């Protein structure tokens, strides 16, 4: 007997033909999609089901994919009132000196719950605040995060790697003792995390290393050391069949990474602003993927040439950069930001139609992450990651042109049902398995304890900027 049928909705398949099926249905068996098509046809082939979701008045889509976010940030968002330097320094202190495993468990559950509520069924999460403050001194921190995400039920690609040289760096470990941690020790931790977590319960591991840019110095010895460490981290990913990631590329750094031997189809880079022609050539020639984060501060300070990259055949997916420090994991918001970001740049309202924006957090994202055979579209044989979006809310009605309405008008709050691997985790807007109150309560308690431990309570005093034009 079929496990689940989602029926009666407008099914936006994202399959090869990009079919949109009014009064459609999706049948699920053993955690995978068994059939997609008109409701009458699916019902005839699957007359009995253990569970049914009435999707009338809803759009039915594949689960959304967030190509770039940060574990840890869910408990430090909004701190420092927009002072980026103070906020990043707070992240360094918190992630290395003031965050026990319970912090990573609480934040991991909260971030996964946010994704689930917004219809994001798969996301990339860096285990820390960027390329220089990774929590890679002990596998207990990654284990706490991964177990929390599994408990909520979403899928995650957790990126972990060594911090930026020089080494050693001070960390306060699970025992509360501060000690120096070397590059070699961090690499041992990363390998242990891969062995313990990769491919287990919806978790995949990617390795991560610091992005080397001009402002980091041109000392030949240091550059050579960065190259050695970066290549070792990439080779570790290759050895275990993992992805390799770097955060914050811009202005020639892609060419530098190519010279280090880091590019290729299993590599993806985030932000990628103010790229040189050489950078763009390197992406196009090597099959390296790009995560574009139009809502990020990096996209304010520089421009990501996503249109040019797409025209050159580069795989570009959409990321939230959540929740650092002023944006959520709501991919509907980021789709609209994506469209306006490039339309404003070129003063051309015809750029980036809604279908392309939706592709960038479904099929294009799956391809960039090497997961096209598993997720990103509603097709028989793929994992049953399915969401529904309300088309009858006042801001969504009338329900014609459903792709446009979903991209232009929907928000994460319009997601009504979420299925991950055949498990119904959100039903009519309510969590079916996760304990929302417990997760939010743990996040509140861990945040208060963290601020006290780090001596950063002052950063949580709000200064809204009433009556001012600048912070």
Coordinates of N, CA and C in Angstrom, one line a residue, residues 300-471:
X300 N 26.2 43.6 -0.4 CA 26.1 45.1 -0.3 C 27.4 45.7 -0.6
X301 N 28.5 45.1 -0.1 CA 29.8 45.6 -0.3 C 30.4 45.4 -1.7
X302 N 29.9 44.4 -2.3 CA 30.3 44.0 -3.7 C 29.2 43.4 -4.5
X303 N 29.4 43.2 -5.7 CA 28.4 42.6 -6.6 C 28.8 41.2 -7.1
X304 N 27.8 40.3 -6.9 CA 28.0 38.9 -7.4 C 27.5 38.9 -8.8
X305 N 28.4 38.6 -9.8 CA 27.9 38.6 -11.2 C 27.2 37.3 -11.6
X306 N 26.2 37.0 -10.9 CA 25.5 35.7 -11.1 C 25.0 35.6 -12.5
X307 N 24.5 36.7 -13.1 CA 24.0 36.6 -14.5 C 25.1 36.2 -15.4
X308 N 26.2 36.8 -15.3 CA 27.4 36.4 -16.2 C 27.8 35.0 -15.9
X309 N 27.8 34.6 -14.7 CA 28.2 33.2 -14.4 C 27.2 32.2 -15.0
X310 N 25.9 32.5 -14.9 CA 24.9 31.6 -15.5 C 25.1 31.6 -17.0
X311 N 25.3 32.7 -17.6 CA 25.5 32.7 -19.0 C 26.7 31.9 -19.5
X312 N 27.7 31.8 -18.6 CA 28.9 31.0 -18.9 C 28.7 29.5 -18.6
X313 N 27.6 29.2 -18.1 CA 27.3 27.7 -17.8 C 27.7 27.3 -16.4
X314 N 28.0 28.2 -15.5 CA 28.4 27.9 -14.2 C 27.2 27.5 -13.4
X315 N 27.3 26.5 -12.5 CA 26.2 26.1 -11.6 C 26.2 27.2 -10.5
X316 N 25.0 27.9 -10.4 CA 24.8 28.9 -9.4 C 23.6 28.5 -8.6
X317 N 23.7 28.4 -7.3 CA 22.5 28.2 -6.4 C 22.3 29.3 -5.5
X318 N 21.2 29.4 -4.9 CA 20.8 30.5 -4.0 C 21.1 30.1 -2.5
X319 N 21.6 31.0 -1.8 CA 21.8 30.8 -0.3 C 21.3 31.9 0.5
X320 N 21.0 31.7 1.8 CA 20.5 32.7 2.7 C 21.6 33.4 3.4
X321 N 22.7 32.7 3.7 CA 23.7 33.2 4.6 C 23.1 33.4 6.0
X322 N 22.1 32.7 6.3 CA 21.4 32.9 7.6 C 22.2 32.4 8.7
X323 N 22.0 32.9 9.9 CA 21.1 34.0 10.2 C 22.1 35.2 10.6
X324 N 22.9 35.6 9.7 CA 24.1 36.3 10.1 C 24.1 37.7 9.5
X325 N 23.9 38.8 10.3 CA 23.2 38.8 11.6 C 21.8 39.3 11.6
X326 N 21.3 39.5 10.3 CA 20.0 40.2 10.2 C 19.1 39.5 9.1
X327 N 19.3 38.3 8.9 CA 18.4 37.6 7.8 C 18.1 36.2 8.3
X328 N 16.9 35.8 7.8 CA 16.4 34.5 8.2 C 16.7 33.5 7.1
X329 N 16.2 32.3 7.4 CA 16.4 31.2 6.4 C 15.2 31.1 5.4
X330 N 14.4 32.1 5.3 CA 13.2 32.1 4.5 C 13.6 32.3 3.0
X331 N 13.7 31.2 2.3 CA 14.2 31.3 0.9 C 13.2 32.0 -0.1
X332 N 12.0 32.2 0.3 CA 11.1 33.0 -0.5 C 11.5 34.4 -0.5
X333 N 11.9 34.9 0.7 CA 12.5 36.3 0.8 C 13.7 36.4 -0.1
X334 N 14.6 35.4 -0.1 CA 15.8 35.5 -0.8 C 15.6 35.4 -2.3
X335 N 14.6 34.6 -2.7 CA 14.3 34.6 -4.1 C 13.9 36.0 -4.7
X336 N 13.0 36.7 -3.9 CA 12.6 38.0 -4.4 C 13.8 39.0 -4.3
X337 N 14.6 38.9 -3.3 CA 15.8 39.7 -3.2 C 16.8 39.5 -4.4
X338 N 16.9 38.2 -4.7 CA 17.8 37.8 -5.9 C 17.3 38.5 -7.1
X339 N 16.0 38.5 -7.4 CA 15.5 39.1 -8.6 C 15.7 40.6 -8.6
X340 N 15.4 41.3 -7.5 CA 15.5 42.7 -7.5 C 17.0 43.2 -7.5
X341 N 17.8 42.4 -6.9 CA 19.3 42.7 -6.8 C 19.8 42.9 -8.2
X342 N 19.5 41.9 -9.1 CA 20.1 42.0 -10.4 C 19.3 42.9 -11.3
X343 N 18.0 43.0 -11.2 CA 17.3 44.0 -12.0 C 17.7 45.4 -11.7
X344 N 18.0 45.7 -10.4 CA 18.5 47.1 -10.1 C 19.9 47.3 -10.6
X345 N 20.7 46.3 -10.6 CA 22.1 46.5 -11.1 C 22.1 46.8 -12.6
X346 N 21.2 46.2 -13.4 CA 21.2 46.4 -14.8 C 20.0 47.3 -15.2
X347 N 19.2 47.8 -14.2 CA 18.0 48.6 -14.5 C 17.2 47.9 -15.6
X348 N 16.9 46.6 -15.4 CA 16.2 45.8 -16.4 C 15.3 44.9 -15.7
X349 N 14.0 45.2 -15.7 CA 13.0 44.4 -15.0 C 12.7 43.1 -15.6
X350 N 13.3 42.8 -16.8 CA 13.0 41.5 -17.4 C 14.0 40.5 -17.0
X351 N 15.1 40.9 -16.2 CA 16.0 39.9 -15.8 C 15.5 39.0 -14.7
X352 N 15.9 37.7 -14.7 CA 15.6 36.7 -13.7 C 14.1 36.5 -13.5
X353 N 13.5 35.9 -14.4 CA 12.1 35.6 -14.2 C 11.9 34.6 -13.0
X354 N 10.7 34.5 -12.5 CA 10.4 33.7 -11.3 C 10.8 32.3 -11.4
X355 N 10.7 31.7 -12.6 CA 11.0 30.3 -12.8 C 12.5 30.1 -12.6
X356 N 13.3 31.0 -13.0 CA 14.8 30.8 -12.8 C 15.1 31.0 -11.3
X357 N 14.5 31.9 -10.6 CA 14.7 32.1 -9.2 C 14.4 30.8 -8.4
X358 N 13.3 30.2 -8.8 CA 12.9 28.9 -8.2 C 13.8 27.8 -8.5
X359 N 14.3 27.8 -9.7 CA 15.3 26.7 -10.1 C 16.5 26.8 -9.2
X360 N 16.9 28.1 -8.8 CA 18.2 28.3 -8.1 C 18.2 27.8 -6.7
X361 N 17.0 27.5 -6.2 CA 16.9 26.9 -4.8 C 16.2 25.5 -4.9
X362 N 16.2 24.9 -6.1 CA 15.6 23.5 -6.2 C 16.6 22.8 -7.1
X363 N 16.3 22.7 -8.4 CA 17.1 21.8 -9.3 C 18.5 22.3 -9.5
X364 N 18.7 23.6 -9.6 CA 20.1 24.1 -9.8 C 20.9 23.9 -8.5
X365 N 20.3 24.0 -7.3 CA 21.0 23.8 -6.1 C 21.4 22.3 -5.9
X366 N 20.4 21.5 -6.3 CA 20.7 20.0 -6.2 C 21.9 19.6 -7.1
X367 N 21.9 20.2 -8.3 CA 23.0 19.9 -9.2 C 24.3 20.4 -8.7
X368 N 24.3 21.6 -8.1 CA 25.6 22.2 -7.6 C 26.1 21.4 -6.5
X369 N 25.2 20.8 -5.7 CA 25.6 20.0 -4.5 C 25.8 18.5 -4.9
X370 N 25.7 18.2 -6.2 CA 25.9 16.8 -6.6 C 24.7 15.8 -6.2
X371 N 23.5 16.4 -6.0 CA 22.4 15.6 -5.4 C 21.2 15.6 -6.4
X372 N 21.5 15.8 -7.7 CA 20.4 15.8 -8.7 C 19.6 14.5 -8.7
X373 N 20.3 13.4 -8.4 CA 19.6 12.1 -8.5 C 18.7 11.9 -7.3
X374 N 18.8 12.7 -6.3 CA 18.0 12.5 -5.0 C 17.0 13.6 -4.7
X375 N 17.3 14.8 -4.9 CA 16.4 15.9 -4.5 C 16.3 17.0 -5.6
X376 N 15.5 18.0 -5.3 CA 15.4 19.2 -6.2 C 14.2 19.2 -7.1
X377 N 13.6 18.1 -7.4 CA 12.4 18.0 -8.2 C 11.5 16.9 -7.8
X378 N 10.2 17.0 -8.2 CA 9.3 15.9 -7.9 C 9.2 15.0 -9.1
X379 N 9.9 13.9 -8.9 CA 10.0 12.8 -10.0 C 10.1 11.5 -9.3
X380 N 9.5 10.5 -10.0 CA 9.5 9.1 -9.4 C 11.0 8.7 -9.2
X381 N 11.2 8.0 -8.0 CA 12.5 7.5 -7.7 C 13.3 8.5 -6.8
X382 N 13.0 9.8 -6.8 CA 13.7 10.7 -5.9 C 13.1 10.7 -4.5
X383 N 13.9 11.2 -3.6 CA 13.5 11.2 -2.2 C 12.3 12.1 -2.1
X384 N 11.3 11.7 -1.2 CA 10.1 12.3 -1.1 C 10.2 13.5 -0.1
X385 N 10.8 14.6 -0.7 CA 10.9 15.9 0.0 C 10.0 16.8 -0.7
X386 N 8.8 17.1 0.0 CA 7.7 17.8 -0.7 C 7.2 18.8 0.3
X387 N 6.8 20.0 -0.3 CA 6.2 21.0 0.5 C 4.9 21.5 -0.2
X388 N 4.0 22.1 0.6 CA 2.8 22.7 0.0 C 2.9 24.2 0.5
X389 N 2.3 25.1 -0.4 CA 2.3 26.5 -0.1 C 0.9 27.0 -0.3
X390 N 0.3 27.7 0.6 CA -1.1 28.2 0.6 C -1.2 29.2 -0.6
X391 N -2.2 28.9 -1.5 CA -2.5 29.8 -2.6 C -3.8 30.6 -2.3
X392 N -4.4 30.4 -1.2 CA -5.7 31.0 -0.9 C -5.6 32.1 0.1
X393 N -4.4 32.4 0.6 CA -4.3 33.5 1.5 C -4.6 34.8 0.8
X394 N -5.0 35.9 1.4 CA -5.4 37.1 0.7 C -4.2 37.6 -0.2
X395 N -3.0 37.5 0.3 CA -1.9 38.1 -0.5 C -1.5 37.1 -1.7
X396 N -2.1 35.9 -1.7 CA -1.8 35.0 -2.7 C -2.9 34.8 -3.8
X397 N -4.1 35.2 -3.4 CA -5.2 35.0 -4.3 C -5.3 36.2 -5.3
X398 N -5.9 36.0 -6.5 CA -6.4 34.7 -7.0 C -5.2 33.8 -7.4
X399 N -5.5 32.5 -7.4 CA -4.4 31.5 -7.5 C -4.1 31.2 -9.0
X400 N -4.1 32.2 -9.9 CA -3.6 31.9 -11.2 C -2.1 32.1 -11.2
X401 N -1.4 31.7 -12.3 CA 0.0 31.9 -12.5 C 0.8 31.5 -11.2
X402 N 0.7 30.2 -10.8 CA 1.1 29.8 -9.5 C 2.6 29.9 -9.3
X403 N 3.4 29.8 -10.3 CA 4.9 29.9 -10.1 C 5.2 31.4 -9.7
X404 N 4.6 32.3 -10.5 CA 4.9 33.7 -10.1 C 4.4 34.0 -8.7
X405 N 3.2 33.5 -8.4 CA 2.7 33.8 -7.0 C 3.6 33.3 -5.9
X406 N 4.0 32.1 -6.1 CA 4.9 31.5 -5.1 C 6.2 32.3 -4.9
X407 N 6.8 32.7 -6.0 CA 8.1 33.4 -5.9 C 7.9 34.8 -5.5
X408 N 6.9 35.5 -6.1 CA 6.8 37.0 -5.8 C 6.1 37.3 -4.5
X409 N 5.1 36.5 -4.1 CA 4.2 36.9 -3.0 C 4.3 36.0 -1.8
X410 N 4.8 34.8 -1.9 CA 4.8 33.9 -0.7 C 5.9 34.2 0.2
X411 N 5.8 33.8 1.4 CA 6.8 33.8 2.4 C 6.9 32.5 3.1
X412 N 7.9 32.3 3.9 CA 8.0 31.0 4.6 C 6.8 30.7 5.5
X413 N 6.1 31.7 6.0 CA 4.9 31.5 6.8 C 3.7 30.9 6.0
X414 N 3.8 30.9 4.6 CA 2.7 30.4 3.8 C 2.9 28.9 3.6
X415 N 4.0 28.3 4.0 CA 4.2 26.8 3.9 C 3.3 26.2 4.8
X416 N 2.5 25.2 4.3 CA 1.5 24.5 5.2 C 1.9 23.1 5.5
X417 N 2.6 22.4 4.6 CA 2.9 21.0 4.9 C 4.4 20.8 4.4
X418 N 5.1 20.0 5.2 CA 6.5 19.6 4.8 C 6.7 18.1 5.0
X419 N 7.1 17.5 3.9 CA 7.4 16.1 4.0 C 8.9 15.9 3.7
X420 N 9.6 15.2 4.5 CA 11.0 14.9 4.3 C 11.2 13.4 4.3
X421 N 11.6 12.8 3.2 CA 11.8 11.4 3.1 C 10.6 10.6 3.4
X422 N 9.4 11.2 3.1 CA 8.2 10.5 3.3 C 7.6 10.8 4.7
X423 N 8.3 11.4 5.6 CA 7.8 11.7 6.9 C 7.1 13.1 6.9
X424 N 5.9 13.1 7.4 CA 5.2 14.4 7.4 C 5.6 15.1 8.7
X425 N 6.4 16.1 8.5 CA 7.0 16.8 9.7 C 6.3 18.1 10.0
X426 N 5.6 18.7 9.0 CA 4.7 19.8 9.2 C 3.4 19.5 8.6
X427 N 2.3 19.7 9.3 CA 1.0 19.4 8.8 C 0.1 20.6 9.1
X428 N -0.4 21.2 8.0 CA -1.2 22.4 8.1 C -0.6 23.4 9.1
X429 N 0.7 23.6 8.9 CA 1.4 24.6 9.7 C 1.8 24.3 11.1
X430 N 1.5 23.0 11.5 CA 1.9 22.6 12.8 C 3.0 21.5 12.8
X431 N 3.9 21.6 13.7 CA 5.0 20.5 13.7 C 4.3 19.2 14.3
X432 N 4.6 18.1 13.6 CA 4.1 16.9 14.0 C 5.0 16.1 14.9
X433 N 6.3 16.3 14.9 CA 7.2 15.5 15.7 C 8.1 16.4 16.6
X434 N 8.5 17.6 16.0 CA 9.4 18.4 16.8 C 8.6 19.2 17.9
X435 N 9.3 19.3 19.1 CA 8.7 20.1 20.2 C 9.1 21.5 20.1
X436 N 8.2 22.3 19.5 CA 8.6 23.7 19.2 C 8.9 24.5 20.5
X437 N 8.1 24.3 21.5 CA 8.3 25.0 22.8 C 9.6 24.6 23.4
X438 N 9.9 23.4 23.4 CA 11.2 22.9 24.1 C 12.4 23.4 23.3
X439 N 12.3 23.4 22.0 CA 13.5 23.8 21.2 C 13.7 25.3 21.4
X440 N 12.7 26.1 21.3 CA 12.8 27.6 21.5 C 13.3 27.9 22.9
X441 N 12.7 27.2 23.9 CA 13.1 27.4 25.3 C 14.6 27.1 25.5
X442 N 15.1 26.0 24.9 CA 16.5 25.6 25.0 C 17.4 26.7 24.4
X443 N 16.9 27.2 23.2 CA 17.7 28.3 22.5 C 17.8 29.5 23.4
X444 N 16.7 29.9 24.0 CA 16.7 31.1 24.9 C 17.7 30.9 26.0
X445 N 17.6 29.7 26.7 CA 18.5 29.5 27.8 C 19.9 29.5 27.5
X446 N 20.3 28.8 26.3 CA 21.7 28.7 25.9 C 22.2 30.1 25.5
X447 N 21.3 30.9 24.9 CA 21.8 32.3 24.5 C 22.1 33.1 25.7
X448 N 21.3 33.0 26.7 CA 21.5 33.8 28.0 C 22.8 33.3 28.6
X449 N 23.0 32.0 28.7 CA 24.2 31.4 29.3 C 25.5 31.8 28.5
X450 N 25.3 31.8 27.2 CA 26.5 32.1 26.3 C 26.9 33.6 26.5
X451 N 25.9 34.5 26.5 CA 26.2 35.9 26.7 C 26.9 36.2 28.0
X452 N 26.5 35.5 29.1 CA 27.1 35.6 30.4 C 28.5 35.1 30.4
X453 N 28.7 33.9 29.8 CA 30.0 33.2 29.8 C 31.0 34.1 29.0
X454 N 30.5 34.7 27.9 CA 31.4 35.4 27.0 C 31.6 36.9 27.5
X455 N 30.8 37.3 28.4 CA 30.8 38.7 28.9 C 30.3 39.7 27.8
X456 N 29.4 39.2 27.0 CA 28.9 40.0 25.9 C 27.5 40.5 26.0
X457 N 27.0 40.6 27.2 CA 25.6 41.0 27.5 C 25.3 42.4 26.8
X458 N 26.3 43.3 26.8 CA 26.1 44.6 26.3 C 25.7 44.6 24.8
X459 N 26.2 43.6 24.1 CA 25.9 43.5 22.7 C 24.4 43.2 22.4
X460 N 23.7 42.7 23.4 CA 22.3 42.4 23.2 C 21.4 43.5 23.7
X461 N 21.9 44.7 24.0 CA 21.1 45.9 24.3 C 20.8 46.6 23.0
X462 N 19.5 46.6 22.7 CA 19.0 47.1 21.4 C 19.1 48.6 21.3
X463 N 19.6 49.0 20.1 CA 19.6 50.5 19.7 C 19.0 50.6 18.4
X464 N 17.7 50.7 18.3 CA 17.0 50.6 17.0 C 17.3 51.7 16.0
X465 N 17.8 52.9 16.5 CA 18.2 54.0 15.6 C 17.0 54.9 15.3
X466 N 16.1 55.0 16.3 CA 14.9 55.9 16.1 C 15.3 57.3 15.6
X467 N 14.7 57.8 14.5 CA 15.0 59.1 14.0 C 16.3 59.3 13.4
X468 N 17.1 58.3 13.2 CA 18.4 58.5 12.5 C 18.4 57.9 11.1
X469 N 19.3 58.4 10.3 CA 19.4 57.8 8.9 C 20.5 56.8 8.8
X470 N 21.4 56.8 9.7 CA 22.5 55.9 9.7 C 22.7 55.3 11.1
X471 N 23.2 54.1 11.2 CA 23.5 53.5 12.5 C 24.6 54.3 13.2

